mmCIF file of C-alpha atoms in Angstrom:
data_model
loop_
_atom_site.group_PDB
_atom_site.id
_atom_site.type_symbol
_atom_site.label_atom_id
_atom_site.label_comp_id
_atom_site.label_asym_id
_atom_site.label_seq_id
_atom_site.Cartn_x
_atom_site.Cartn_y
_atom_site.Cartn_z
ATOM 1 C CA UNK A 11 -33.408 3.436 -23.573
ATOM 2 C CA UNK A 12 -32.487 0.820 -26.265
ATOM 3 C CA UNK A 13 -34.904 1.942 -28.819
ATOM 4 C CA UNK A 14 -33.965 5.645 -28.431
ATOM 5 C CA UNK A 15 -30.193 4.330 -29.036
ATOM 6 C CA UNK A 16 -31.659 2.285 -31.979
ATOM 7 C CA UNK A 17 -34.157 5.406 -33.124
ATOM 8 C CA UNK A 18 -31.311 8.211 -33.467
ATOM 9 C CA UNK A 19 -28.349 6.045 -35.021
ATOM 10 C CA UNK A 20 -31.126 5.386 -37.569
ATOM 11 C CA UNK A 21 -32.301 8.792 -38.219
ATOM 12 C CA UNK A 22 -28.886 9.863 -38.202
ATOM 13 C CA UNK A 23 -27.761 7.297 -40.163
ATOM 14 C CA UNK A 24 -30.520 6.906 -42.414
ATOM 15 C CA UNK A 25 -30.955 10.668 -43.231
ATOM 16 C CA UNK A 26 -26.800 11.023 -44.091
ATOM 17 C CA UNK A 27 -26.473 7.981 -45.884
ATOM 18 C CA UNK A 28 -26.570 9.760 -49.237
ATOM 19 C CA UNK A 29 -24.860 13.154 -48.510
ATOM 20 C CA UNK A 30 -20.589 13.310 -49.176
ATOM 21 C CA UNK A 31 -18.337 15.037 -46.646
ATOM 22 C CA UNK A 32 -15.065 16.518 -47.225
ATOM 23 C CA UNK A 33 -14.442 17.216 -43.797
ATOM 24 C CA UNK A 34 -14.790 15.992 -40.077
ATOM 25 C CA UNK A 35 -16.233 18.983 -39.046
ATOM 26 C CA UNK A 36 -19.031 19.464 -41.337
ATOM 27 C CA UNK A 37 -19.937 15.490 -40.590
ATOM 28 C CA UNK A 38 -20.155 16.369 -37.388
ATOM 29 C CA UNK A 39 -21.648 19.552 -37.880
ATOM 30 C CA UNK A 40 -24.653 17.642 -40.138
ATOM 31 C CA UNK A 41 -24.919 15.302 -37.325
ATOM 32 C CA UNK A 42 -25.947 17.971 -34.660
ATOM 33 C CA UNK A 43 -28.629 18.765 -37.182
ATOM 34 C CA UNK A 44 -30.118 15.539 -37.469
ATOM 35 C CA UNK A 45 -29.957 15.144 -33.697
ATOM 36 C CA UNK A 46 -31.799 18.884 -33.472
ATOM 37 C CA UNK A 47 -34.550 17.460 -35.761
ATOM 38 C CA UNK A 48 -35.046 14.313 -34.164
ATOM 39 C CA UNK A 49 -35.325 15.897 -30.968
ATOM 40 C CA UNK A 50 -37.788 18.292 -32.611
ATOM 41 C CA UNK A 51 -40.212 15.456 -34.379
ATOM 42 C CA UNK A 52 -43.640 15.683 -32.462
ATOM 43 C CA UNK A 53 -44.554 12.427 -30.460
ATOM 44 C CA UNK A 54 -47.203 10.638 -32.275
ATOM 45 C CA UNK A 55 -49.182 9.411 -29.334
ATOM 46 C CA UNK A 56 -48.789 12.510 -26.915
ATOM 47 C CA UNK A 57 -48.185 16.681 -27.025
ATOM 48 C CA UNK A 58 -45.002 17.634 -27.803
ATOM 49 C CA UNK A 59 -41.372 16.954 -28.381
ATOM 50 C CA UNK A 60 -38.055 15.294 -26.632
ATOM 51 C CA UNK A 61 -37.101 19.073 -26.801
ATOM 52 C CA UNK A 62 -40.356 20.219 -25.576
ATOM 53 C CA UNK A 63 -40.352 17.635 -22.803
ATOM 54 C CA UNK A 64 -37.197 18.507 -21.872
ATOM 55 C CA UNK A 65 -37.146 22.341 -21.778
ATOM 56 C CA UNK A 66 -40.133 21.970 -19.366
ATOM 57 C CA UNK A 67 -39.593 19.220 -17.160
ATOM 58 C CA UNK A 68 -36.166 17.992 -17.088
ATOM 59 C CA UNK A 69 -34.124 21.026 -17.379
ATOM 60 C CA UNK A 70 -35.065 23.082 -14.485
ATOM 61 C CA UNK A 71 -34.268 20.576 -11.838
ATOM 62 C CA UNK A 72 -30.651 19.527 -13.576
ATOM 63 C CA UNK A 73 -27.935 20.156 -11.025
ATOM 64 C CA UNK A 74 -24.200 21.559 -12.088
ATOM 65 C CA UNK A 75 -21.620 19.034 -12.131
ATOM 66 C CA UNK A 76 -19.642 18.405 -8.992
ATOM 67 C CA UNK A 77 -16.581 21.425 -8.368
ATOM 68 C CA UNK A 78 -13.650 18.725 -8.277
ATOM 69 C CA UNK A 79 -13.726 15.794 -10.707
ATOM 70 C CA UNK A 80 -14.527 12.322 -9.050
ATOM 71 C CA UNK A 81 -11.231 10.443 -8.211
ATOM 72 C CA UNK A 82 -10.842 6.662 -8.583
ATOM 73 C CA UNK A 83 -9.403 5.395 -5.488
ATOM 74 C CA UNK A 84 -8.231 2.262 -4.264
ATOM 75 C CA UNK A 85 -8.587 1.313 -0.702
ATOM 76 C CA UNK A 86 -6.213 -1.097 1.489
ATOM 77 C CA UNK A 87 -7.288 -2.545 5.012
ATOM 78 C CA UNK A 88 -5.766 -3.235 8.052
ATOM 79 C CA UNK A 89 -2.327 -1.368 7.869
ATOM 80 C CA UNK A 90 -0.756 -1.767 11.176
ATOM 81 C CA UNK A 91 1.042 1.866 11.949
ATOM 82 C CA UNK A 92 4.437 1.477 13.206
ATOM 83 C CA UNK A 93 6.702 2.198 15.930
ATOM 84 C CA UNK A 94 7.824 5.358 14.412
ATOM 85 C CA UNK A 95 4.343 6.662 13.933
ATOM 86 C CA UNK A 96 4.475 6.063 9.981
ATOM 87 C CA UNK A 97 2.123 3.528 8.328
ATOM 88 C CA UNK A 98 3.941 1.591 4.926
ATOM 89 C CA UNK A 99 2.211 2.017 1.660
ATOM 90 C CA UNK A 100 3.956 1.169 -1.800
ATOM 91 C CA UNK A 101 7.576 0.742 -0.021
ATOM 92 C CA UNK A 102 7.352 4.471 1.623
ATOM 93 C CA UNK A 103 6.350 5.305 5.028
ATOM 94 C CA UNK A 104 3.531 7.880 5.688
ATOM 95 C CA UNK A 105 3.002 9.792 9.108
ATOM 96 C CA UNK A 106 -0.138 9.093 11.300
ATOM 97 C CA UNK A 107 -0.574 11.100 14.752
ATOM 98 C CA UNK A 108 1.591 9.526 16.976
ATOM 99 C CA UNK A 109 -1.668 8.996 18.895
ATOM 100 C CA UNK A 110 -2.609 6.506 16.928
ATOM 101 C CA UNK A 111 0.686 4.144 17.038
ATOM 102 C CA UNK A 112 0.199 0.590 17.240
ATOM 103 C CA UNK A 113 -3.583 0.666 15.531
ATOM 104 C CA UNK A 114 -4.662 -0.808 12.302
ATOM 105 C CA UNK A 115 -5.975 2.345 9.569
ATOM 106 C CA UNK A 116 -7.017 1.860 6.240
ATOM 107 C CA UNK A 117 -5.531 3.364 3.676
ATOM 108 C CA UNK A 118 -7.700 5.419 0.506
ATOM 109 C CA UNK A 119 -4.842 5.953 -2.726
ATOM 110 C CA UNK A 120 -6.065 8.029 -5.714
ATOM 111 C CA UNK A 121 -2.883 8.952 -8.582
ATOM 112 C CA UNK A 122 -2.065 12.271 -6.559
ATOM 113 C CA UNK A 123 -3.181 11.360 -2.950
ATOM 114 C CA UNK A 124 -2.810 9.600 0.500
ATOM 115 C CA UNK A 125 -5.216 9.716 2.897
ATOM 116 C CA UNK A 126 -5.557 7.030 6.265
ATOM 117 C CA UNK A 127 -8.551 6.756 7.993
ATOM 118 C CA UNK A 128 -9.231 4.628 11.582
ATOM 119 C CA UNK A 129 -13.138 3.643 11.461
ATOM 120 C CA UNK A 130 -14.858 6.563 9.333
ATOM 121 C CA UNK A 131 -12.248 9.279 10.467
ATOM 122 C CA UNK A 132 -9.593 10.894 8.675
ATOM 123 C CA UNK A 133 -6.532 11.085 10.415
ATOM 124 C CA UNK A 134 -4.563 12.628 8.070
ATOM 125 C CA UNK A 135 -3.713 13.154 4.552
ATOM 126 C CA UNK A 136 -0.237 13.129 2.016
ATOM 127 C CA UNK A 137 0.582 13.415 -1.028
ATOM 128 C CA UNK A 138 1.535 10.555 -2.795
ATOM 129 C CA UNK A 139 5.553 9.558 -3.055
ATOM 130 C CA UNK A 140 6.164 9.008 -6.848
ATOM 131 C CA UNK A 141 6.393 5.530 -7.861
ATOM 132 C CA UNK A 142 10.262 5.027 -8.609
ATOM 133 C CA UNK A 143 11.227 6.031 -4.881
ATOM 134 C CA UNK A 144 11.424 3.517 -1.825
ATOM 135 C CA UNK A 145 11.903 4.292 1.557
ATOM 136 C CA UNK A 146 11.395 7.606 1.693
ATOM 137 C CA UNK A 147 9.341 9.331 4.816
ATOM 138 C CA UNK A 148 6.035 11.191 4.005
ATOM 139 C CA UNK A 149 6.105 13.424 7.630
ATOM 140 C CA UNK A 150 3.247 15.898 8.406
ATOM 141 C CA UNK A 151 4.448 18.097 11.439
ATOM 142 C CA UNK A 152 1.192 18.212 12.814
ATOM 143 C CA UNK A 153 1.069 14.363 13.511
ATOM 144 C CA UNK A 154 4.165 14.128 15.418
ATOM 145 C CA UNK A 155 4.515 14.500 19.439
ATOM 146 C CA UNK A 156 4.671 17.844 20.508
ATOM 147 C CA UNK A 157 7.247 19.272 23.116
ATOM 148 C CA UNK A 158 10.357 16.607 21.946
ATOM 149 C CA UNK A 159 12.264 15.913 18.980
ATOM 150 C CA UNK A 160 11.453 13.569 17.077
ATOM 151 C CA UNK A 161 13.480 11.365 14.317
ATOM 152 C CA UNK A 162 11.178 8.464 12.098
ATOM 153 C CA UNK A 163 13.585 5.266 12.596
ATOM 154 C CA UNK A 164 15.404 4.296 9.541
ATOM 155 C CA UNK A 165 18.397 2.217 8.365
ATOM 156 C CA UNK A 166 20.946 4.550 9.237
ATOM 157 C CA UNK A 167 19.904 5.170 12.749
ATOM 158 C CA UNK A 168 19.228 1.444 13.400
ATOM 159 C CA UNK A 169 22.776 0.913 12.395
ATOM 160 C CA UNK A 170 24.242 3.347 14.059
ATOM 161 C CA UNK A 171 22.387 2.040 17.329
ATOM 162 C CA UNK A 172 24.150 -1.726 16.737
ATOM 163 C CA UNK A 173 27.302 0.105 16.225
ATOM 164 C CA UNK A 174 27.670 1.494 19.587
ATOM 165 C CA UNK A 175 26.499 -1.769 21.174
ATOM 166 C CA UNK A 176 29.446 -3.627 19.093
ATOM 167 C CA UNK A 177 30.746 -5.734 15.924
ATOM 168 C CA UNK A 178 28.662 -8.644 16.932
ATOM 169 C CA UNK A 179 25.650 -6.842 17.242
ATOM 170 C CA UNK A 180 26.239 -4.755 13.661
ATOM 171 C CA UNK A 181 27.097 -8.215 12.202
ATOM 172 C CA UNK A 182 23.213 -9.701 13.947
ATOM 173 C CA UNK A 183 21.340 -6.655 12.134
ATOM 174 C CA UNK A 184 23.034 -6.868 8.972
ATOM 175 C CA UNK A 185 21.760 -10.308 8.434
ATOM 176 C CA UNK A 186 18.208 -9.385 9.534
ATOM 177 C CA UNK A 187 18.258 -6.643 6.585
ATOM 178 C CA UNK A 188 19.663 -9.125 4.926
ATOM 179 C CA UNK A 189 16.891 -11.940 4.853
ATOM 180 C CA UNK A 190 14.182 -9.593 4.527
ATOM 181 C CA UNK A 191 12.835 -8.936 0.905
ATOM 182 C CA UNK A 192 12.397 -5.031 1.554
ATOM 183 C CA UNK A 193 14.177 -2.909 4.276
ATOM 184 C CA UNK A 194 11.506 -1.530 5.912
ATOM 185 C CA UNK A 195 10.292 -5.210 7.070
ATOM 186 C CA UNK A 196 13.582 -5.602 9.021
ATOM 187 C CA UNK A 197 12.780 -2.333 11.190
ATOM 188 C CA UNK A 198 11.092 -4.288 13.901
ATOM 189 C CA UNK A 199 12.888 -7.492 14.305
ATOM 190 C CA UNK A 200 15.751 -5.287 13.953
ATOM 191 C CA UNK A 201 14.671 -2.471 16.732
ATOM 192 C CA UNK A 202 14.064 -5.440 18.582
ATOM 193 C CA UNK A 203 16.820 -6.990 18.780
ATOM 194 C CA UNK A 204 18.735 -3.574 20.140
ATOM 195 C CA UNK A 205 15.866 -2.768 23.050
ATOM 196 C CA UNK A 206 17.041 -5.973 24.298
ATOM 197 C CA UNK A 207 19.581 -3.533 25.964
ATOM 198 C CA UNK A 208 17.113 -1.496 27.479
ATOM 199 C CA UNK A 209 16.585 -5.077 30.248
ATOM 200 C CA UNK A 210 20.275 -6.211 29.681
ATOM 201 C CA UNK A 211 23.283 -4.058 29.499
ATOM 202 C CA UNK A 212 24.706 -3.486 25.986
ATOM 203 C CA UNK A 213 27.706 -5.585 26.811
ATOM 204 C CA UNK A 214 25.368 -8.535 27.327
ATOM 205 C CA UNK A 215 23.720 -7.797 24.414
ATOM 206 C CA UNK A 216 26.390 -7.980 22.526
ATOM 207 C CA UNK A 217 28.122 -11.003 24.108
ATOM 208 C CA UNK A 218 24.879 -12.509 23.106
ATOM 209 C CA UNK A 219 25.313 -11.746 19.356
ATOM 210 C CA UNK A 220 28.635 -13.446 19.739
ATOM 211 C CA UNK A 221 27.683 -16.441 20.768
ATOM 212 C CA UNK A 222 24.474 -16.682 18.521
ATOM 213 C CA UNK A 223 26.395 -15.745 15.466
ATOM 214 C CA UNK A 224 28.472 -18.990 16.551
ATOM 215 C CA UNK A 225 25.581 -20.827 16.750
ATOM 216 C CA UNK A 226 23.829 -22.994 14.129
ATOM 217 C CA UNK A 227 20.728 -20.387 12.779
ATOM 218 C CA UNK A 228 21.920 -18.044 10.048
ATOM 219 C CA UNK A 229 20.265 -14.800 11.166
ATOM 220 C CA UNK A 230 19.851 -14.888 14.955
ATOM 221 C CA UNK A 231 16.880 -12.172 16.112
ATOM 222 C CA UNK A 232 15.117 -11.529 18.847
ATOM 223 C CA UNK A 233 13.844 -15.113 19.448
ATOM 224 C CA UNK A 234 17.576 -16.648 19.642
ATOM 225 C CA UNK A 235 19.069 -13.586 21.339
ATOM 226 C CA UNK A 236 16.483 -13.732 24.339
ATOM 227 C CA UNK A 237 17.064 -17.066 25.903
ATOM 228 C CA UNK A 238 21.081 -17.152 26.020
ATOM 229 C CA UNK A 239 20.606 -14.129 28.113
ATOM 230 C CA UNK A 240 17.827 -15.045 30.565
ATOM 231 C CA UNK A 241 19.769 -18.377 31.075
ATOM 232 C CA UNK A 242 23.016 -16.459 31.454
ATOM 233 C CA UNK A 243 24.846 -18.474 28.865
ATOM 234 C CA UNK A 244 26.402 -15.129 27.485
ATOM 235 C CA UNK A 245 28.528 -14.750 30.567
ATOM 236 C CA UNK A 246 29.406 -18.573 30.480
ATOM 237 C CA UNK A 247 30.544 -18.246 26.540
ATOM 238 C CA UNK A 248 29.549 -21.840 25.617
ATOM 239 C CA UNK A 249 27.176 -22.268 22.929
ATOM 240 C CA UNK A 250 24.197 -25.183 23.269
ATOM 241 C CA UNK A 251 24.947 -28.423 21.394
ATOM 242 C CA UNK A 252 23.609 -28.751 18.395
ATOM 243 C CA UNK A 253 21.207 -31.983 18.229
ATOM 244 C CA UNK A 254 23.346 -34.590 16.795
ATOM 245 C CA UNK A 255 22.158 -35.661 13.201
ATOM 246 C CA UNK A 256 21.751 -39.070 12.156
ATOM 247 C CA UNK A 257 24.204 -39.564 9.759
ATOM 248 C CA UNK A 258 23.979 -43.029 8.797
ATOM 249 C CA UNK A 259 21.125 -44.606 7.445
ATOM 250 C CA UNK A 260 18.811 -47.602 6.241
ATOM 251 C CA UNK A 261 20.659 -48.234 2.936
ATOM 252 C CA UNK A 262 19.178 -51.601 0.714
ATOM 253 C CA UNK A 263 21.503 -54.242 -1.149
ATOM 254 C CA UNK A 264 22.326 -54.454 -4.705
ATOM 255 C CA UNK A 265 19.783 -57.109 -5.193
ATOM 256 C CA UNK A 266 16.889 -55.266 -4.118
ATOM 257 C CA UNK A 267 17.051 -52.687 -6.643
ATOM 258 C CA UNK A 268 17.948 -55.780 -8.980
ATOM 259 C CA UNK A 269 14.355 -57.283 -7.935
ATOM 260 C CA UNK A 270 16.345 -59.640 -5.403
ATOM 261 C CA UNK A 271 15.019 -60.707 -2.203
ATOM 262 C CA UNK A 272 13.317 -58.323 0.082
#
């Protein structure tokens, strides 16, 4: 394959090297003609020509080119699908059948399309989002529950959720949302911290908030929430002691730093 390369630039080359063009087209146009020619030159060792050759062999057993144009894709494992059936790609959220919630798919991007597979099965395609939006929902109708309504969980109706449970409890997701680099990674610790209500009544729940947003850790969740109310300390009101920090210290004389006595 080398010397072929190597063969035509220098019969091309070699048999224009002395001719002047005006014009791109009649270079290229010249260039064809040399290519014809070399294509037409007899073998010297065997019948034929490259032409010859491949008129009768290659040619009839060339196939047409593929319908749609091959696609580079890039493909991303081990997306766990969320609670609200959608799977998170590129800051948007794409639908999944809600069969499938809770299950890891990988994800094949091209420039146009979205498509998430579980094993060597499709589940279901989208188009993509464009690049400048964030949090938007990609929903196909087809993967969602049949016989209900159905509503993807998003900021609004998480908030909306803490609001009727209370101030504290509005105050507890706001800083979740807030310590969380994008929104959509405060969903969980955020829905979890409001089905806490579904085992304890709202009011705990929020009595809960109170007394953790008292408390020493910056954004209480789930974790902090939990234990005052299986111990009951919501209903008591008093919030654990802190550990008390050493304050003092092990601090050296003058002369040690001077190269005293040690």
């Amino acid at each position: 394959m080398e010397n072929t390369v190597s063969h035509v630039a220098t019969w091309v080359i070699a048999g224009l090297r002395k001719e002047v063009f005006t014009s791109l087209a009649q270079l290229r146009r010249r260039i064809r003609e040399q290519i014809d020619a070399y294509n037409r030159q007899p073998f010297q060792k065997r019948e034929g020509s490259r032409l010859s050759v491949f008129t009768a062999e290659e040619k009839p057993v060339l196939q047409p080119l593929p319908a749609v144009a091959f696609e580079i894709s890039t493909w991303t494992y081990g997306r766990k699908i969320g609670r609200n059936g959608h799977v998170v790609w590129a800051k948007n959220f794409y639908s999944v059948p809600f069969a499938h919630i809770g299950s890891n798919v990988d994800l094949r991007v091209t420039e146009t399309m979205l498509e998430i597979y579980r094993s060597d099965e499709r589940l279901t395609s989208h188009l993509l989002l464009p690049a400048t939006t964030a949090n938007q929902h990609q929903t196909n109708e087809a993967d969602l529950p049949e016989g209900r309504s159905w509503q993807a969980w998003d900021r609004a109706r998480i908030d909306e959720w803490a609001l009727r449970m209370g101030p504290a409890t509005v105050t507890v997701i706001s800083k979740i949302f807030e310590s969380v680099p994008v929104e959509e990674a405060g969903y969980d610790p955020a829905l979890a911290v409001l089905r806490l209500s579904r085992r304890f009544s709202p009011a705990r729940v929020e009595a809960a908030s109170q007394l953790a947003l008292r408390g020493p850790i910056r954004s209480p969740r789930y974790a902090h929430l939990r234990p005052i109310l299986d111990t009951g300390q919501d209903r008591t009101g008093i919030v654990p002691d802190e550990p008390e920090g050493d304050d003092g210290g092990y601090v050296r004389g003058g002369a040690y730093y001077a190269g005293g006595a040690r």
